[in-house]
Short mmCIF file of C-alpha atoms and ligand atoms in Angstrom, two decimals:
data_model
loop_
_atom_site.label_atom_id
_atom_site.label_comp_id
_atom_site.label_asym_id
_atom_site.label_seq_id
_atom_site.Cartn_x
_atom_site.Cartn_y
_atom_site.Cartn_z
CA UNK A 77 -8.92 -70.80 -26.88
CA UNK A 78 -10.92 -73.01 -24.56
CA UNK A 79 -14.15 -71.27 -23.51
CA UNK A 80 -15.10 -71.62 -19.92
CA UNK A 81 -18.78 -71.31 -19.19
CA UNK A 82 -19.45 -70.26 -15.44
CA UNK A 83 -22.20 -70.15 -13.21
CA UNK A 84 -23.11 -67.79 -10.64
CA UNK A 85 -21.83 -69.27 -7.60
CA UNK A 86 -19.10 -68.42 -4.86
CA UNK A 87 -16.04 -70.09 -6.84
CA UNK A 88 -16.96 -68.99 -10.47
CA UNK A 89 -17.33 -65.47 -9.28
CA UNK A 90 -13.47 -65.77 -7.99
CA UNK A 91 -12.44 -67.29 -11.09
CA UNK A 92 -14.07 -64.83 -13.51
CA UNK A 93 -12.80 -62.10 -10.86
CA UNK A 94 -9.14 -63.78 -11.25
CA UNK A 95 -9.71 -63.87 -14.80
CA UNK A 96 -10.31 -60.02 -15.62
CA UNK A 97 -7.56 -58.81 -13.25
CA UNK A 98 -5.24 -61.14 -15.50
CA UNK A 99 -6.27 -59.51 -18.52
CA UNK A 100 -8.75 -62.01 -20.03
CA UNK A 101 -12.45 -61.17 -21.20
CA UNK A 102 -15.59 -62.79 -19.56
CA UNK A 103 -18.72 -61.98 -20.70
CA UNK A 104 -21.20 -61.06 -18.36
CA UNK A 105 -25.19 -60.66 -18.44
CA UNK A 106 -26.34 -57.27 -16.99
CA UNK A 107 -30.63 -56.20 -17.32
CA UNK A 108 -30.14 -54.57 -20.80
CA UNK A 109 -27.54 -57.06 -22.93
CA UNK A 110 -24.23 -59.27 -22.02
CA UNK A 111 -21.56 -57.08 -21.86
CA UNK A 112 -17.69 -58.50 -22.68
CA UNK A 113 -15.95 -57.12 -19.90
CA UNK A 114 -12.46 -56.88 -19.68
CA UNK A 115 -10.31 -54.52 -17.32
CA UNK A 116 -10.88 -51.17 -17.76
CA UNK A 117 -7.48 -49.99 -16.59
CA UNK A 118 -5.75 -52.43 -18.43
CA UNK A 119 -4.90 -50.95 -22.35
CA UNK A 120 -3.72 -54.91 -23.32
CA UNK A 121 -6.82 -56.07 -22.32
CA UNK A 122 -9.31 -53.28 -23.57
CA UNK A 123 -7.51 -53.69 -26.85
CA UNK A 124 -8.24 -57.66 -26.80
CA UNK A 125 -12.05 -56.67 -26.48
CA UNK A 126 -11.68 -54.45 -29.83
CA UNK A 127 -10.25 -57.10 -31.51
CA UNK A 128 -12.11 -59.78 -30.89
CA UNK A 129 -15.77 -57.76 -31.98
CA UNK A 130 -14.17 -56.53 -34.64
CA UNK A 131 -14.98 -53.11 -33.44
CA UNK A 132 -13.48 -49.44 -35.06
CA UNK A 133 -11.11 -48.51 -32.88
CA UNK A 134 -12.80 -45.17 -32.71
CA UNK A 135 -16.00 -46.37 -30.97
CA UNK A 136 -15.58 -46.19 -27.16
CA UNK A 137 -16.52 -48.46 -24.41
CA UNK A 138 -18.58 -47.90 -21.35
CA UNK A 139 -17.15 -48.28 -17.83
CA UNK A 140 -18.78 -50.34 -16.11
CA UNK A 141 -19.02 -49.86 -11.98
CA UNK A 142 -20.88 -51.27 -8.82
CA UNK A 143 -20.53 -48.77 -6.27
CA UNK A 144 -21.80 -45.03 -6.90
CA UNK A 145 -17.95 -43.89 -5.15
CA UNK A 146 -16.39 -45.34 -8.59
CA UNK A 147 -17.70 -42.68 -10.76
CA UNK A 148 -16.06 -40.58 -9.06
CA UNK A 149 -12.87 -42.14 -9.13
CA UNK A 150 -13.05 -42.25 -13.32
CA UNK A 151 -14.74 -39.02 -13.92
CA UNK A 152 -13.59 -35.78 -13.38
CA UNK A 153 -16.20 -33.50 -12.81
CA UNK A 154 -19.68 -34.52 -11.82
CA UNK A 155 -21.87 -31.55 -12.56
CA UNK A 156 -24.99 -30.86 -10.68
CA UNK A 157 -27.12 -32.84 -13.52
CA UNK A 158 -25.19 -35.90 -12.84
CA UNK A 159 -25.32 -36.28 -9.30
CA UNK A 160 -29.16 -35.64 -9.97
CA UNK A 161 -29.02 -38.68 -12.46
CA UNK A 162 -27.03 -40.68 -10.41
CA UNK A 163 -28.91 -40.15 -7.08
CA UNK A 164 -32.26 -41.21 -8.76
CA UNK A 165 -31.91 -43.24 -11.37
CA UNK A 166 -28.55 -45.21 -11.00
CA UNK A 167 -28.30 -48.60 -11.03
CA UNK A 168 -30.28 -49.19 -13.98
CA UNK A 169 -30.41 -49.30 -17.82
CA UNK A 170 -28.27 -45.79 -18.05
CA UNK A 171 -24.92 -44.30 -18.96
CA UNK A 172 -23.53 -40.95 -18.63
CA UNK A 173 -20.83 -39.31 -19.91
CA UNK A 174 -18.61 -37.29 -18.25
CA UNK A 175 -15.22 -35.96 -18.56
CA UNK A 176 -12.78 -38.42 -18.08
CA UNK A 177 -9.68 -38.79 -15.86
CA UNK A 178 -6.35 -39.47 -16.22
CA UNK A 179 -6.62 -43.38 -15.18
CA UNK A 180 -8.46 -44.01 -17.91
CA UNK A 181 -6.93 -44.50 -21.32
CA UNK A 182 -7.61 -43.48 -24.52
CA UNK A 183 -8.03 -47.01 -25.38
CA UNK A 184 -11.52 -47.07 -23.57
CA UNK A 185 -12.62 -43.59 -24.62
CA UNK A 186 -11.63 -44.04 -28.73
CA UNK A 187 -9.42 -40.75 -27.74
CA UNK A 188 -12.38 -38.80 -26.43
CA UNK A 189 -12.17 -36.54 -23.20
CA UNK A 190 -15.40 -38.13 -21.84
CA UNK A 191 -15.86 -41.40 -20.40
CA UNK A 192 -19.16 -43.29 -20.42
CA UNK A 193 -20.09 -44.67 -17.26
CA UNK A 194 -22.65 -47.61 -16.53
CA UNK A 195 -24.05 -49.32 -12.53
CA UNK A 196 -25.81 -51.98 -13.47
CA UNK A 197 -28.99 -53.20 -11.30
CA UNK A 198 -28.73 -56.31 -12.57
CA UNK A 199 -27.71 -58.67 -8.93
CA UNK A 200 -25.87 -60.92 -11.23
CA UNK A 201 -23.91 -57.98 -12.87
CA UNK A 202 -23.24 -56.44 -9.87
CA UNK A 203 -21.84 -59.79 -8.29
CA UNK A 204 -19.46 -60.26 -10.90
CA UNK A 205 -17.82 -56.35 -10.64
CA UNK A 206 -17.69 -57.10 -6.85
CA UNK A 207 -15.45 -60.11 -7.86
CA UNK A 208 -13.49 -58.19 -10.64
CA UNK A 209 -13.17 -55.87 -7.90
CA UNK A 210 -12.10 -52.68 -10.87
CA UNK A 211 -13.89 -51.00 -13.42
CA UNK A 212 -14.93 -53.26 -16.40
CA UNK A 213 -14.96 -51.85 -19.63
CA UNK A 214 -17.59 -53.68 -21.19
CA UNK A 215 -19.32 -53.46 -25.01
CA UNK A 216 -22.13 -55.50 -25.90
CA UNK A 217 -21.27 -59.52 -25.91
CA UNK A 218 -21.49 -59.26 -30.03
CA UNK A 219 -19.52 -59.57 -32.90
CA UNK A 220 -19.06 -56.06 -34.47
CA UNK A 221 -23.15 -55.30 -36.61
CA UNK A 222 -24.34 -58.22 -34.90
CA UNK A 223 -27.61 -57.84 -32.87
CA UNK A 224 -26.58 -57.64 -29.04
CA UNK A 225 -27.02 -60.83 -27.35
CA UNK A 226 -29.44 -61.47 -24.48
CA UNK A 227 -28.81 -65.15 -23.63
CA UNK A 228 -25.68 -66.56 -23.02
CA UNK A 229 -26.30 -69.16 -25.68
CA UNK A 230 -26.21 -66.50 -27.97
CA UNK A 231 -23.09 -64.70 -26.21
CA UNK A 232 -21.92 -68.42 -27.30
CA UNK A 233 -22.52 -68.09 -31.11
CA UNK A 234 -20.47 -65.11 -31.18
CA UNK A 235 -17.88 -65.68 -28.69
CA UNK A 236 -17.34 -69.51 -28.36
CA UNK A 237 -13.33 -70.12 -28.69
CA UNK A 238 -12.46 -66.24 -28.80
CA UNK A 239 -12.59 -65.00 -24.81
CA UNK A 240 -11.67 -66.74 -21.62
CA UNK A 241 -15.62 -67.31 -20.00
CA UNK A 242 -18.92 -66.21 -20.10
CA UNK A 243 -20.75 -66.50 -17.26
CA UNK A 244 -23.98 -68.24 -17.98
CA UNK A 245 -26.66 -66.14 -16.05
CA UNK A 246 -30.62 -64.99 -16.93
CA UNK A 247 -32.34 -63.55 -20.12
CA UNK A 248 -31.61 -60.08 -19.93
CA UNK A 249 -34.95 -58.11 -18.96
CA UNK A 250 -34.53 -54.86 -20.58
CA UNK A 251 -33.15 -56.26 -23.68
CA UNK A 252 -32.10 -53.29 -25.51
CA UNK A 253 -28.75 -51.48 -24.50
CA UNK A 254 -28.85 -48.77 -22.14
CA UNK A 255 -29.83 -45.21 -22.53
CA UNK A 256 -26.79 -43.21 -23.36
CA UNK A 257 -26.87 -39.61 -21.36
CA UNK A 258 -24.50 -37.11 -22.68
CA UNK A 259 -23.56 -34.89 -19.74
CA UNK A 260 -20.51 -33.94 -20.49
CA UNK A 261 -21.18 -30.81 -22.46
CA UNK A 262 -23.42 -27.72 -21.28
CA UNK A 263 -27.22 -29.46 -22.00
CA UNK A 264 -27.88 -33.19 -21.65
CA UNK A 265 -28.51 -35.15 -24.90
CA UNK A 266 -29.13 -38.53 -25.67
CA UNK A 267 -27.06 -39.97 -27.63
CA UNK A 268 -28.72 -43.46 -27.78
CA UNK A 269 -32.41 -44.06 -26.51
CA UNK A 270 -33.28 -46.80 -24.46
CA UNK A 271 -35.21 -47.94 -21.65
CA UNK A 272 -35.05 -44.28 -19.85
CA UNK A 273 -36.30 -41.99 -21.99
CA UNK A 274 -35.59 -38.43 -23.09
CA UNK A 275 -39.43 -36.98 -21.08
CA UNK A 276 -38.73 -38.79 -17.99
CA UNK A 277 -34.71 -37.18 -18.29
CA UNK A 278 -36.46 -34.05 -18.78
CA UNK A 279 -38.70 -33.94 -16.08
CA UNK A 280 -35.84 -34.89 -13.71
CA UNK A 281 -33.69 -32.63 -14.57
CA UNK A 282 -35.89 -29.38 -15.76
CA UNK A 283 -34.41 -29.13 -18.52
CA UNK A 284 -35.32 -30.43 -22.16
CA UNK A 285 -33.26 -33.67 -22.84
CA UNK A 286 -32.85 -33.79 -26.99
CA UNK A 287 -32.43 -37.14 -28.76
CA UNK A 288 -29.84 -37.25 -31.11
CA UNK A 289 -31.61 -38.97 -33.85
CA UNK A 290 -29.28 -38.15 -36.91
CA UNK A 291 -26.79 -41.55 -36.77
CA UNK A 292 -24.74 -39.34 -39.85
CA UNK A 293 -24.25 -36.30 -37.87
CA UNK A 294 -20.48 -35.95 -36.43
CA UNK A 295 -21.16 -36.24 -32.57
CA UNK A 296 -19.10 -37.42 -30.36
CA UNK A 297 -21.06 -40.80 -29.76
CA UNK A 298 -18.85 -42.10 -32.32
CA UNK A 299 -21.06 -45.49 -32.21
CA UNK A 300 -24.24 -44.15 -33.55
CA UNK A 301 -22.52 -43.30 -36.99
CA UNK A 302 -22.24 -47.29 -37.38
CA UNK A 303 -24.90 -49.49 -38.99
CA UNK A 304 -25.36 -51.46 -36.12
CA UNK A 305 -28.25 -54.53 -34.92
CA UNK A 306 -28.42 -55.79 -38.66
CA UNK A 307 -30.63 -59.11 -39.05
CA UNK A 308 -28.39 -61.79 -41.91
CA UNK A 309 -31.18 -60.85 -43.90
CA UNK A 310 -33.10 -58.29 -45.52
CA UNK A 311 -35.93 -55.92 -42.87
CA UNK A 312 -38.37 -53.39 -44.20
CA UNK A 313 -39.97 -51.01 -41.43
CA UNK A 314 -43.67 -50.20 -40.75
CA UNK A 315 -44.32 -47.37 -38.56
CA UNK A 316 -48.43 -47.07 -38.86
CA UNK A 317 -49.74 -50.91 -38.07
CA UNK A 318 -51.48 -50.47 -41.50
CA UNK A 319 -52.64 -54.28 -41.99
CA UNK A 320 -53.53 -54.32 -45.78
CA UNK A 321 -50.51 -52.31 -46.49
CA UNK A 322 -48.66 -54.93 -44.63
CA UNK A 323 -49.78 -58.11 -46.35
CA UNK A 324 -49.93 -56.50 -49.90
CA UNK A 325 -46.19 -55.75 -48.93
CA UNK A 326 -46.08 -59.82 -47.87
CA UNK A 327 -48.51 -61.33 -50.54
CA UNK A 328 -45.57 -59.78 -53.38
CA UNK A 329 -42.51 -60.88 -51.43
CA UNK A 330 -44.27 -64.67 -52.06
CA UNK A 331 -45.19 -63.76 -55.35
CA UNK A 332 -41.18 -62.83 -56.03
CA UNK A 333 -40.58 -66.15 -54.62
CA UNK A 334 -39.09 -65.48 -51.09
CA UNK A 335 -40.12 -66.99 -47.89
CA UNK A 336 -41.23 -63.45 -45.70
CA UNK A 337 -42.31 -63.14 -42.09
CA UNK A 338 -44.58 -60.32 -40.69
CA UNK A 339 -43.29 -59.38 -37.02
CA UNK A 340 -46.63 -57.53 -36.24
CA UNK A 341 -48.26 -56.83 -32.75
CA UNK A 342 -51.65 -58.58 -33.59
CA UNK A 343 -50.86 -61.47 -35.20
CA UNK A 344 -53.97 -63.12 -35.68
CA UNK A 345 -54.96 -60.02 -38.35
CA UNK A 346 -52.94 -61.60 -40.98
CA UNK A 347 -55.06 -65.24 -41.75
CA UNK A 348 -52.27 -67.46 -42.53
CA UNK A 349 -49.01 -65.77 -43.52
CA UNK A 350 -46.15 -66.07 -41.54
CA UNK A 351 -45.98 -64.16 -38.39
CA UNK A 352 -43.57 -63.43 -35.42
CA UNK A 353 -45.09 -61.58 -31.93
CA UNK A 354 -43.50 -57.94 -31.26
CA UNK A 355 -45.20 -57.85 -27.93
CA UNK A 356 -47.73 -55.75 -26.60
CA UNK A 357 -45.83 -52.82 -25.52
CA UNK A 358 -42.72 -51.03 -25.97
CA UNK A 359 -41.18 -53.15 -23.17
CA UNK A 360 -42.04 -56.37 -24.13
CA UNK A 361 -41.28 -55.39 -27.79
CA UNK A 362 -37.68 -54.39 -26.40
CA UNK A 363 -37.15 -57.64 -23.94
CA UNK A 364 -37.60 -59.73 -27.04
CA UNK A 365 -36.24 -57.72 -29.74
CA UNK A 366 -32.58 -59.15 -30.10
CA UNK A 367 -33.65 -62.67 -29.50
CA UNK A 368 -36.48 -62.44 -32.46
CA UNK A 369 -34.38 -60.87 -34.69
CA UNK A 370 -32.03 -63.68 -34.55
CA UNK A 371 -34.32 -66.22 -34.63
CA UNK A 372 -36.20 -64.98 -37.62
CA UNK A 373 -33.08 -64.41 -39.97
CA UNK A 374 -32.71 -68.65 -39.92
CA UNK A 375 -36.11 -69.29 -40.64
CA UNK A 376 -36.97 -66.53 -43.03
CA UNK A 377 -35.14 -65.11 -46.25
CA UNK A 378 -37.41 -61.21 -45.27
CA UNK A 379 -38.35 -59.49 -42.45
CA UNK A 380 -41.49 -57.32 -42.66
CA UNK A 381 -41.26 -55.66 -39.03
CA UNK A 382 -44.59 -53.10 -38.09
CA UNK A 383 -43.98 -50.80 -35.22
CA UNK A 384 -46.31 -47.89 -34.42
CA UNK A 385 -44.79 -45.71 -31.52
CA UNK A 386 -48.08 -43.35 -31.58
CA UNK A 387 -50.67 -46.56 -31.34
CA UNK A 388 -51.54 -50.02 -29.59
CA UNK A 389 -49.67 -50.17 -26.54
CA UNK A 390 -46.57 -48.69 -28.04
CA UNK A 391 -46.48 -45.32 -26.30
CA UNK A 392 -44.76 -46.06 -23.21
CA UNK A 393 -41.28 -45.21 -22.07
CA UNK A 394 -38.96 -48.08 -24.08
CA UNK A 395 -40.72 -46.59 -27.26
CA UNK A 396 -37.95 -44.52 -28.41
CA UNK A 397 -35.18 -47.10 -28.13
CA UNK A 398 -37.04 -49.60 -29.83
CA UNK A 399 -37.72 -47.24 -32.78
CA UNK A 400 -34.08 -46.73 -33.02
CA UNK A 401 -32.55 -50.16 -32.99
CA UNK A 402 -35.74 -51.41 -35.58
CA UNK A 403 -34.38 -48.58 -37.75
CA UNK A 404 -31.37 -49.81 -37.66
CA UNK A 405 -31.55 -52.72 -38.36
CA UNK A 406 -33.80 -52.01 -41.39
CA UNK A 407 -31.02 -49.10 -42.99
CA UNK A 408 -33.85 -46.87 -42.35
CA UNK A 409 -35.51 -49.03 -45.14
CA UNK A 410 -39.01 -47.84 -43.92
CA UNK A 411 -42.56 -49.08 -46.11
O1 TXA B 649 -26.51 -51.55 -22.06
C1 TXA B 649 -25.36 -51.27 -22.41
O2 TXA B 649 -24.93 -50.10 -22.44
C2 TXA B 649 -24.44 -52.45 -22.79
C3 TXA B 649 -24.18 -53.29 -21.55
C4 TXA B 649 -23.18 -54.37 -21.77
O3 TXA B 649 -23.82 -52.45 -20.49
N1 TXA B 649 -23.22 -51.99 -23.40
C5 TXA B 649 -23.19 -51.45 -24.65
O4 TXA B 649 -21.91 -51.11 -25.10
O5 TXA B 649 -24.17 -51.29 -25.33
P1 TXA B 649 -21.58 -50.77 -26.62
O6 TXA B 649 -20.10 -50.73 -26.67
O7 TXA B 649 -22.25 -51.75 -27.50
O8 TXA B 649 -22.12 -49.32 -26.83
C6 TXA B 649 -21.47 -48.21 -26.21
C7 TXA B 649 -22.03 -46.93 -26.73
C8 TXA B 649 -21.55 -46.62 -28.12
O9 TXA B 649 -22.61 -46.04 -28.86
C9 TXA B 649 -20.44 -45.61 -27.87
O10 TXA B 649 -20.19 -44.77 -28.96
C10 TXA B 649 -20.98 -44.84 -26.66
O11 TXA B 649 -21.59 -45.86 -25.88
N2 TXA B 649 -19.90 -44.21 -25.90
C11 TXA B 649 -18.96 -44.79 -25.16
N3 TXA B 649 -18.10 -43.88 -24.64
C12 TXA B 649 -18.54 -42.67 -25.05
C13 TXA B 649 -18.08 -41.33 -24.85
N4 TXA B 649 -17.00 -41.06 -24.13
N5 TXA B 649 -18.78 -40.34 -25.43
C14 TXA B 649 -19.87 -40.62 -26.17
N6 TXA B 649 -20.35 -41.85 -26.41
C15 TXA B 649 -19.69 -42.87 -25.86
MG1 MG B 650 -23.01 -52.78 -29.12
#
């Protein structure tokens, strides 16, 4: 398949519009990742985005929307937590779940009675659902355990020659997928942190928000039990910025003869061993996450990533999610 690549203007937008009522995939870039949208009330086409990631067929996809009105046309009950969620903090880098109706298949919710629901804020996100003009069921852009993509060039490594277009808009600013809000059941839970975190859900809602943190517990976010946001090459975890722990760690790694990287928050600490920049808080560690991560697996045969959620700059709201996907993509391999 020929790839198109699409800009954001009026006759792209109609032609990526065109293309997911047909029953093609575009990619899309929304303020957290690129999504691969397809139709969401089209089973052919939802299907098409399974195969093509190389996804289980038991991990659902969020629906994404543009207008608040479309939740309500694919959930079925919108409890009074939701339309607190959605009132204050929708658009944005959150999904809820909610129970599903009948117009949306099984195919999108992996069987489940919930369906997870997503208004981006991103203006480029929201231009293209305007043109799709339904609700796009949309995973991230990536090839099943790949980190998510947050360029379009990197949408292209994955993608190139398997879906119709991807529409070639900004870096994504978030970086890191969206906070999933389980609020389908009687007390909201997170079932994956991101930029919205569990204390600010809590505050909003007076009521505590819990983190689901154990990715082997049965839940029913089937995609946590998946080892997901794996670098090509080996990543050890760091969680107290403990700098001689860290290059003893690095100084053996050369001594066994590989070619290691430190990806460290104060760089200059380390003299002259290879470093990569995690950024100075849990935001900018998150906006860059993906990108470094992919980067650093074709220059570097081991990752030595340091990432102190208590310390330096870390504490702030994107802390959690950032903690997750780095454990991740370690195996929970932590130093
Ligand atoms: O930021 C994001 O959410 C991005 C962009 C493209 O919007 N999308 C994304 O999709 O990260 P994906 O497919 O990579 O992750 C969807 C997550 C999975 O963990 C899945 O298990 C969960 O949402 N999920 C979807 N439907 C669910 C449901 N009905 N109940 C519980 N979890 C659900
Ligand atoms: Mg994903």
């Amino acid at each position: 398949m020929n790839t198109r690549y699409l800009h954001f203007n009026e006759r792209d937008l109609a032609l990526a519009g065109e293309m997911i009522r047909s029953g093609e995939l575009v990619a899309f870039p929304t303020e957290t990742v690129y999504g691969l949208g397809a139709n969401a009330l089209d089973e052919c086409a939802v299907r098409k985005s399974y195969a093509v990631k190389g996804r289980p067929a038991d991990n659902p996809l969020i629906v994404h929307v543009c207008d608040k009105s479309q939740i309500y046309d694919v959930a079925s009950e919108v409890s009074s937590y939701a339309e607190k969620v959605i009132e204050r903090v929708m658009p944005g880098p959150i999904t809820i779940v909610l129970p599903k109706r009948a117009l949306i298949s099984d195919v999108v919710t992996a069987g489940l009675p919930s369906v997870a629901v997503r208004m981006p804020v991103s203006e480029e996100a929201r231009s293209f659902l305007r043109a799709a003009a339904t609700p796009v069921s949309a995973p991230s852009a990536n090839l099943s355990g790949r980190p998510s993509p947050t360029t379009w060039q990197r949408v292209r490594e994955d993608m190139d020659g398997r879906i119709a277009a991807v529409l070639c808009g900004a870096p994504c600013k978030v970086g890191i997928e969206s906070t999933v809000l389980d609020l389908s059941r009687e007390r909201p839970v997170v079932l994956r942190p991101g930029a919205v975190s569990a204390e600010f859900l809590s505050s909003l809602l007076g009521v505590e928000v819990t983190v689901l943190s154990d990715p082997t517990s049965k839940v029913n976010s089937p995609g946590v039990r998946y080892k997901h946001y794996s670098p090509k090459v080996p990543m050890v975890l760091e969680l107290e910025g403990d700098v001689d722990k860290l290059a003893a760690y690095y100084d053996r790694k050369v001594a066994e003869g590989c070619n290691p990287v430190l990806w460290v928050r104060d760089a200059k600490r380390f003299g002259s061993r290879h470093t990569a920049f995690m950024g100075l808080t849990a935001e900018d560690a998150a906006a860059n996450l993906y990108e470094t991560m992919r980067s650093l697996e074709t220059r570097y045969d081991f990752i030595i990533a340091s990432f102190c959620p208590r310390r330096g700059g870390y504490d702030t709201p994107a802390s959690q999610g950032v903690l997750d996907r780095l454990m991740r993509a370690c195996g929970h391999n932590v130093i």
